[in-house]
């Protein structure tokens, strides 16, 4: 089913308003989710909406948070999200980082007491709009086993770096530090398809292609899948995200991170508060004139796009290109939603008294 952007945006805003969010927060939260769908990151778009509602129903999301800075220096800050939507808390923190960067050259903000923040690219691109390099990362529910383990200790823990160009669109490296994001398993589950080997292991630590394996004690694998293919590097990247997002801010880390699903209760003995994020902004002109940087990044992009490929019909894909292509297409033709997602959203709409999607 194809849904026009404006219709999906209105629908999503109305759901957040029913949760008790302010108009401003509802619009912002909807913008983050719809942006994910526009950019083709369907695992982090409106398909997640019912998950936020269920957490709100369990009083684990505060729709009217008092988001505030609790510690700061000229270039750094710690933000407490007051259990608000990460979709709202993270943009607040990035605005703090940008303001500090405008004055001092760079700004770095660690966040505690938050929730799932959507796609990392949304927040990193806020800095790009100001001719800055943007950083965004977050820890997440423990679903990933470290190398040589079959115990869930880390989240998919995404990290994003975004760089402004001139001729070309921003270069955006937005990725999970696991072999695959959990949302991709959810897509495979809805489609009734197996997942590639190396994404997930069963409860015994053996590779499996069953997208439902997490439900029977399995775990996601770090980027690299196994030691021979570099999973220790994915583990190291994920650990970095966890430490910057949570050990630094006072959020929960590792296996203590509260689950995104409402039917699982948070650990009764937490080591911090909520989920953690880490956001940063650096002024390009703190290093060289902006136009010089953009000229050379354009040159970098052009040269890599022209790199010789193994097969003639292949091309080198610059980070961020597939998402931009999806966005240009979906803004015109609409956003595709699978039947299972439409059904879930319309059941949610009926429950909350919101007009259904058509």
CSV table of C-alpha atoms in Angstrom, one decimal:
chain,number,residue,atom,x,y,z
A,1,UNK,CA,0.0,0.0,0.0
A,2,UNK,CA,1.4,3.4,-1.0
A,3,UNK,CA,0.7,6.3,1.5
A,4,UNK,CA,1.4,9.9,0.7
A,5,UNK,CA,3.9,11.6,3.0
A,6,UNK,CA,1.4,14.2,4.2
A,7,UNK,CA,-1.2,11.6,5.1
A,8,UNK,CA,1.3,9.5,7.0
A,9,UNK,CA,2.7,12.5,8.8
A,10,UNK,CA,-0.8,13.7,9.9
A,11,UNK,CA,-1.7,10.1,11.1
A,12,UNK,CA,1.5,9.8,13.1
A,13,UNK,CA,1.1,13.2,14.7
A,14,UNK,CA,-2.4,12.4,15.8
A,15,UNK,CA,-1.2,9.2,17.5
A,16,UNK,CA,1.4,11.1,19.5
A,17,UNK,CA,-1.2,13.8,20.4
A,18,UNK,CA,-3.4,11.0,21.7
A,19,UNK,CA,-0.5,9.9,23.9
A,20,UNK,CA,-0.5,13.4,25.5
A,21,UNK,CA,2.4,14.9,23.6
A,22,UNK,CA,2.4,18.6,22.9
A,23,UNK,CA,1.8,19.8,19.3
A,24,UNK,CA,5.5,20.6,19.0
A,25,UNK,CA,6.7,17.3,20.3
A,26,UNK,CA,4.1,15.4,18.2
A,27,UNK,CA,5.2,17.1,15.0
A,28,UNK,CA,8.9,16.5,15.8
A,29,UNK,CA,8.4,12.8,16.7
A,30,UNK,CA,6.3,12.3,13.6
A,31,UNK,CA,9.0,14.0,11.5
A,32,UNK,CA,11.7,11.6,12.7
A,33,UNK,CA,9.6,8.5,12.0
A,34,UNK,CA,8.3,9.7,8.6
A,35,UNK,CA,11.9,10.7,7.6
A,36,UNK,CA,13.0,7.1,8.2
A,37,UNK,CA,10.2,5.8,5.9
A,38,UNK,CA,11.0,8.4,3.3
A,39,UNK,CA,14.7,7.4,3.3
A,40,UNK,CA,13.8,3.7,2.9
A,41,UNK,CA,14.7,2.7,6.5
A,42,UNK,CA,11.4,1.0,7.0
A,43,UNK,CA,12.5,-0.8,10.1
A,44,UNK,CA,12.7,2.5,12.0
A,45,UNK,CA,9.7,4.3,10.6
A,46,UNK,CA,6.0,4.2,11.5
A,47,UNK,CA,6.2,0.4,11.8
A,48,UNK,CA,7.6,1.2,15.3
A,49,UNK,CA,4.7,3.5,16.3
A,50,UNK,CA,2.7,0.9,18.1
A,51,UNK,CA,5.9,0.0,20.1
A,52,UNK,CA,6.1,3.6,21.4
A,53,UNK,CA,2.4,3.5,22.3
A,54,UNK,CA,2.7,0.2,24.3
A,55,UNK,CA,5.7,1.7,26.3
A,56,UNK,CA,3.6,4.8,27.0
A,57,UNK,CA,0.7,2.5,28.2
A,58,UNK,CA,3.2,0.9,30.6
A,59,UNK,CA,4.2,4.3,31.9
A,60,UNK,CA,7.7,3.9,30.5
A,61,UNK,CA,7.4,6.9,28.2
A,62,UNK,CA,6.7,10.3,29.6
A,63,UNK,CA,4.7,12.3,26.9
A,64,UNK,CA,5.4,15.6,28.7
A,65,UNK,CA,9.1,15.4,29.7
A,66,UNK,CA,11.1,18.2,31.3
A,67,UNK,CA,14.2,17.7,29.2
A,68,UNK,CA,17.1,19.5,30.8
A,69,UNK,CA,20.8,20.0,31.0
A,70,UNK,CA,22.1,18.5,34.3
A,71,UNK,CA,25.8,19.1,33.8
A,72,UNK,CA,27.8,21.1,31.3
A,73,UNK,CA,31.1,22.8,30.4
A,74,UNK,CA,31.5,25.3,27.5
A,75,UNK,CA,31.8,22.4,24.9
A,76,UNK,CA,30.1,19.5,26.6
A,77,UNK,CA,26.8,18.7,28.4
A,78,UNK,CA,24.8,15.9,29.9
A,79,UNK,CA,21.1,15.9,29.2
A,80,UNK,CA,18.4,14.2,31.2
A,81,UNK,CA,15.5,13.2,29.0
A,82,UNK,CA,13.0,12.7,31.8
A,83,UNK,CA,11.9,9.4,30.2
A,84,UNK,CA,10.6,11.2,27.1
A,85,UNK,CA,10.5,10.0,23.6
A,86,UNK,CA,14.0,9.7,22.2
A,87,UNK,CA,12.5,11.1,19.0
A,88,UNK,CA,12.2,14.4,20.9
A,89,UNK,CA,15.1,14.1,23.4
A,90,UNK,CA,17.8,13.5,20.9
A,91,UNK,CA,17.0,16.6,18.7
A,92,UNK,CA,17.0,18.7,21.9
A,93,UNK,CA,20.5,17.3,22.7
A,94,UNK,CA,21.7,17.9,19.2
A,95,UNK,CA,20.5,21.5,19.3
A,96,UNK,CA,22.6,21.9,22.5
A,97,UNK,CA,25.6,20.4,20.7
A,98,UNK,CA,25.1,22.7,17.7
A,99,UNK,CA,24.8,25.8,19.9
A,100,UNK,CA,28.1,25.0,21.7
A,101,UNK,CA,29.8,24.3,18.4
A,102,UNK,CA,28.7,27.7,17.0
A,103,UNK,CA,30.4,29.4,19.9
A,104,UNK,CA,33.4,27.2,20.6
A,105,UNK,CA,33.9,25.1,17.5
A,106,UNK,CA,32.5,21.8,18.7
A,107,UNK,CA,29.8,20.5,21.0
A,108,UNK,CA,29.4,17.1,22.6
A,109,UNK,CA,26.3,15.9,24.5
A,110,UNK,CA,25.7,12.6,26.3
A,111,UNK,CA,22.1,11.8,27.2
A,112,UNK,CA,20.5,9.6,29.9
A,113,UNK,CA,16.9,8.8,30.8
A,114,UNK,CA,15.7,8.6,27.2
A,115,UNK,CA,14.0,6.1,24.9
A,116,UNK,CA,14.4,4.8,21.3
A,117,UNK,CA,15.5,7.8,19.1
A,118,UNK,CA,14.6,6.5,15.6
A,119,UNK,CA,17.2,6.8,12.9
A,120,UNK,CA,20.6,8.2,13.9
A,121,UNK,CA,20.9,10.0,10.6
A,122,UNK,CA,18.1,12.4,11.4
A,123,UNK,CA,20.0,13.8,14.3
A,124,UNK,CA,23.4,13.9,12.6
A,125,UNK,CA,22.0,15.7,9.6
A,126,UNK,CA,20.8,18.6,11.9
A,127,UNK,CA,24.4,19.6,12.2
A,128,UNK,CA,25.1,19.3,8.5
A,129,UNK,CA,22.5,22.0,7.9
A,130,UNK,CA,24.8,24.3,9.8
A,131,UNK,CA,27.9,23.4,7.8
A,132,UNK,CA,29.0,21.1,10.6
A,133,UNK,CA,30.0,17.5,10.8
A,134,UNK,CA,27.3,15.6,12.8
A,135,UNK,CA,27.7,12.6,15.1
A,136,UNK,CA,24.8,10.6,16.6
A,137,UNK,CA,24.8,7.2,18.4
A,138,UNK,CA,22.6,5.4,20.9
A,139,UNK,CA,22.7,2.2,22.9
A,140,UNK,CA,19.7,-0.1,22.7
A,141,UNK,CA,18.0,-3.2,24.2
A,142,UNK,CA,20.4,-6.1,24.7
A,143,UNK,CA,20.0,-8.4,21.7
A,144,UNK,CA,23.6,-8.8,20.6
A,145,UNK,CA,26.1,-11.3,21.9
A,146,UNK,CA,29.7,-10.3,22.1
A,147,UNK,CA,32.3,-12.4,20.2
A,148,UNK,CA,32.5,-16.0,21.6
A,149,UNK,CA,29.4,-15.5,23.7
A,150,UNK,CA,25.7,-16.5,23.4
A,151,UNK,CA,24.5,-14.1,26.0
A,152,UNK,CA,22.7,-10.9,24.9
A,153,UNK,CA,24.8,-8.1,26.3
A,154,UNK,CA,24.6,-5.2,23.8
A,155,UNK,CA,22.1,-3.5,21.6
A,156,UNK,CA,22.4,-3.0,17.9
A,157,UNK,CA,23.9,0.3,19.0
A,158,UNK,CA,23.9,2.4,15.8
A,159,UNK,CA,26.3,5.2,15.0
A,160,UNK,CA,26.1,7.9,12.4
A,161,UNK,CA,28.5,10.4,10.9
A,162,UNK,CA,27.3,13.0,8.5
A,163,UNK,CA,29.4,15.4,6.4
A,164,UNK,CA,28.3,18.4,4.3
A,165,UNK,CA,29.2,18.5,0.6
A,166,UNK,CA,28.4,21.2,-2.1
A,167,UNK,CA,27.6,19.6,-5.4
A,168,UNK,CA,26.6,16.3,-3.9
A,169,UNK,CA,24.2,15.5,-1.1
A,170,UNK,CA,25.6,15.0,2.4
A,171,UNK,CA,27.7,11.9,2.9
A,172,UNK,CA,25.9,10.0,5.6
A,173,UNK,CA,27.4,6.9,7.3
A,174,UNK,CA,24.5,5.5,9.3
A,175,UNK,CA,24.8,1.9,10.5
A,176,UNK,CA,24.1,-0.6,13.2
A,177,UNK,CA,27.2,-2.1,14.9
A,178,UNK,CA,25.5,-5.5,14.7
A,179,UNK,CA,25.5,-7.7,11.6
A,180,UNK,CA,21.9,-6.5,11.0
A,181,UNK,CA,19.5,-4.2,12.8
A,182,UNK,CA,16.7,-5.9,14.7
A,183,UNK,CA,14.2,-4.1,12.5
A,184,UNK,CA,15.4,-6.1,9.6
A,185,UNK,CA,14.5,-9.3,11.4
A,186,UNK,CA,11.0,-7.8,12.0
A,187,UNK,CA,10.7,-7.1,8.2
A,188,UNK,CA,11.7,-10.7,7.5
A,189,UNK,CA,9.2,-12.0,10.1
A,190,UNK,CA,6.4,-10.0,8.5
A,191,UNK,CA,7.4,-11.2,5.0
A,192,UNK,CA,7.8,-14.8,6.2
A,193,UNK,CA,11.3,-15.0,4.8
A,194,UNK,CA,14.6,-16.4,6.2
A,195,UNK,CA,17.5,-14.0,7.0
A,196,UNK,CA,21.0,-14.3,5.6
A,197,UNK,CA,23.4,-16.6,7.5
A,198,UNK,CA,25.6,-14.6,9.9
A,199,UNK,CA,22.9,-12.2,11.2
A,200,UNK,CA,21.8,-14.3,14.1
A,201,UNK,CA,22.7,-17.3,16.2
A,202,UNK,CA,20.5,-19.7,18.1
A,203,UNK,CA,20.5,-20.4,21.8
A,204,UNK,CA,23.5,-22.8,21.3
A,205,UNK,CA,25.6,-20.2,19.4
A,206,UNK,CA,25.0,-21.8,16.0
A,207,UNK,CA,24.2,-19.8,12.9
A,208,UNK,CA,20.5,-19.8,11.9
A,209,UNK,CA,18.4,-18.2,9.2
A,210,UNK,CA,15.2,-18.2,11.3
A,211,UNK,CA,14.2,-14.6,11.8
A,212,UNK,CA,12.2,-15.7,14.9
A,213,UNK,CA,15.3,-17.2,16.7
A,214,UNK,CA,15.5,-14.4,19.2
A,215,UNK,CA,12.2,-15.5,20.6
A,216,UNK,CA,13.7,-18.9,21.5
A,217,UNK,CA,16.9,-17.7,23.2
A,218,UNK,CA,19.0,-16.7,20.2
A,219,UNK,CA,20.9,-13.5,19.8
A,220,UNK,CA,22.0,-11.1,17.1
A,221,UNK,CA,25.7,-11.2,16.1
A,222,UNK,CA,28.1,-8.2,16.0
A,223,UNK,CA,29.2,-6.7,12.7
A,224,UNK,CA,31.5,-9.3,11.2
A,225,UNK,CA,29.3,-12.2,12.4
A,226,UNK,CA,32.2,-14.3,13.8
A,227,UNK,CA,35.8,-14.0,14.9
A,228,UNK,CA,37.2,-15.1,11.5
A,229,UNK,CA,35.2,-12.4,9.7
A,230,UNK,CA,36.0,-9.6,12.2
A,231,UNK,CA,33.2,-9.8,14.8
A,232,UNK,CA,35.6,-8.5,17.4
A,233,UNK,CA,35.7,-5.2,15.5
A,234,UNK,CA,31.9,-5.0,15.5
A,235,UNK,CA,32.0,-5.8,19.2
A,236,UNK,CA,34.5,-3.0,19.8
A,237,UNK,CA,32.4,-0.5,17.9
A,238,UNK,CA,29.3,-1.4,19.8
A,239,UNK,CA,31.1,-1.2,23.1
A,240,UNK,CA,32.3,2.4,22.1
A,241,UNK,CA,28.7,3.4,21.5
A,242,UNK,CA,27.5,1.9,24.8
A,243,UNK,CA,30.2,3.6,26.8
A,244,UNK,CA,29.8,7.1,25.2
A,245,UNK,CA,26.0,6.9,25.3
A,246,UNK,CA,25.5,5.4,28.8
A,247,UNK,CA,28.6,4.9,31.0
A,248,UNK,CA,29.4,8.6,30.2
A,249,UNK,CA,25.9,10.0,30.8
A,250,UNK,CA,24.4,7.8,33.6
A,251,UNK,CA,22.1,5.8,31.5
A,252,UNK,CA,21.8,2.0,31.6
A,253,UNK,CA,24.4,0.1,29.7
A,254,UNK,CA,25.0,-3.4,28.4
A,255,UNK,CA,22.5,-6.0,29.6
A,256,UNK,CA,20.7,-3.4,31.9
A,257,UNK,CA,19.4,-1.3,29.0
A,258,UNK,CA,15.5,-1.5,29.2
A,259,UNK,CA,13.9,-3.5,26.4
A,260,UNK,CA,12.0,-1.7,23.7
A,261,UNK,CA,9.2,-4.2,23.8
A,262,UNK,CA,6.6,-3.5,26.5
A,263,UNK,CA,5.9,-7.1,27.4
A,264,UNK,CA,9.5,-7.4,28.9
A,265,UNK,CA,10.1,-5.6,32.1
A,266,UNK,CA,13.2,-3.5,32.7
A,267,UNK,CA,15.9,-4.9,35.0
A,268,UNK,CA,14.7,-4.5,38.6
A,269,UNK,CA,18.3,-3.4,39.6
A,270,UNK,CA,19.2,-0.8,37.0
A,271,UNK,CA,22.7,0.7,36.8
A,272,UNK,CA,21.4,4.0,35.4
A,273,UNK,CA,18.3,5.7,34.1
A,274,UNK,CA,16.7,4.9,30.7
A,275,UNK,CA,18.5,4.6,27.4
A,276,UNK,CA,21.5,6.7,26.5
A,277,UNK,CA,22.6,8.7,23.4
A,278,UNK,CA,25.7,10.6,22.4
A,279,UNK,CA,25.5,13.5,19.9
A,280,UNK,CA,28.1,15.8,18.6
A,281,UNK,CA,28.7,18.7,16.2
A,282,UNK,CA,32.0,20.1,14.8
A,283,UNK,CA,32.3,23.2,12.7
A,284,UNK,CA,34.0,22.5,9.5
A,285,UNK,CA,35.6,26.0,9.5
A,286,UNK,CA,37.3,25.0,12.7
A,287,UNK,CA,39.7,23.1,10.4
A,288,UNK,CA,39.6,24.7,7.0
A,289,UNK,CA,37.3,27.1,5.1
A,290,UNK,CA,33.9,25.5,4.5
A,291,UNK,CA,33.9,25.9,0.7
A,292,UNK,CA,37.4,24.3,0.5
A,293,UNK,CA,36.2,21.3,2.5
A,294,UNK,CA,33.0,20.9,0.4
A,295,UNK,CA,35.0,21.2,-2.9
A,296,UNK,CA,37.3,18.4,-1.8
A,297,UNK,CA,34.6,16.2,-0.4
A,298,UNK,CA,32.8,16.6,-3.8
A,299,UNK,CA,36.1,15.5,-5.4
A,300,UNK,CA,36.3,12.6,-3.0
A,301,UNK,CA,32.8,11.5,-3.8
A,302,UNK,CA,33.3,11.9,-7.5
A,303,UNK,CA,36.5,9.8,-7.5
A,304,UNK,CA,35.0,7.0,-5.5
A,305,UNK,CA,31.9,7.0,-7.7
A,306,UNK,CA,34.2,6.5,-10.7
A,307,UNK,CA,36.1,3.6,-9.1
A,308,UNK,CA,36.5,0.5,-11.3
A,309,UNK,CA,34.0,-2.2,-10.3
A,310,UNK,CA,34.3,-5.9,-10.4
A,311,UNK,CA,31.3,-6.2,-12.8
A,312,UNK,CA,30.4,-3.7,-15.5
A,313,UNK,CA,26.8,-3.3,-14.2
A,314,UNK,CA,27.9,-2.6,-10.6
A,315,UNK,CA,28.7,0.9,-9.1
A,316,UNK,CA,30.3,2.1,-6.0
A,317,UNK,CA,27.6,3.3,-3.6
A,318,UNK,CA,28.5,6.4,-1.6
A,319,UNK,CA,27.1,6.2,2.0
A,320,UNK,CA,23.8,8.0,2.0
A,321,UNK,CA,23.0,7.5,-1.7
A,322,UNK,CA,20.4,4.8,-1.4
A,323,UNK,CA,18.5,6.7,1.3
A,324,UNK,CA,18.5,9.8,-0.8
A,325,UNK,CA,17.2,7.9,-3.9
A,326,UNK,CA,14.5,6.4,-1.8
A,327,UNK,CA,13.5,9.8,-0.4
A,328,UNK,CA,13.3,11.4,-3.9
A,329,UNK,CA,11.1,8.5,-5.1
A,330,UNK,CA,8.9,8.3,-2.1
A,331,UNK,CA,8.2,12.0,-1.9
A,332,UNK,CA,6.6,11.7,-5.4
A,333,UNK,CA,5.1,8.3,-5.5
A,334,UNK,CA,4.3,7.7,-1.8
A,335,UNK,CA,5.6,5.5,1.0
A,336,UNK,CA,5.1,1.8,0.6
A,337,UNK,CA,3.8,0.1,3.8
A,338,UNK,CA,3.3,-3.7,3.9
A,339,UNK,CA,-0.1,-5.0,4.8
A,340,UNK,CA,0.9,-6.2,8.2
A,341,UNK,CA,2.1,-2.7,9.2
A,342,UNK,CA,-1.1,-1.0,7.8
A,343,UNK,CA,-3.2,-3.5,9.8
A,344,UNK,CA,-1.2,-2.8,12.9
A,345,UNK,CA,-1.5,1.0,12.5
A,346,UNK,CA,-5.2,0.9,11.7
A,347,UNK,CA,-5.9,-1.3,14.8
A,348,UNK,CA,-3.9,1.3,16.8
A,349,UNK,CA,-6.0,4.1,15.2
A,350,UNK,CA,-9.2,2.4,16.1
A,351,UNK,CA,-8.0,1.9,19.7
A,352,UNK,CA,-7.0,5.5,20.2
A,353,UNK,CA,-9.9,7.1,18.2
A,354,UNK,CA,-7.8,8.4,15.3
A,355,UNK,CA,-8.8,8.3,11.6
A,356,UNK,CA,-7.4,5.3,9.8
A,357,UNK,CA,-4.9,5.1,7.0
A,358,UNK,CA,-6.3,4.7,3.5
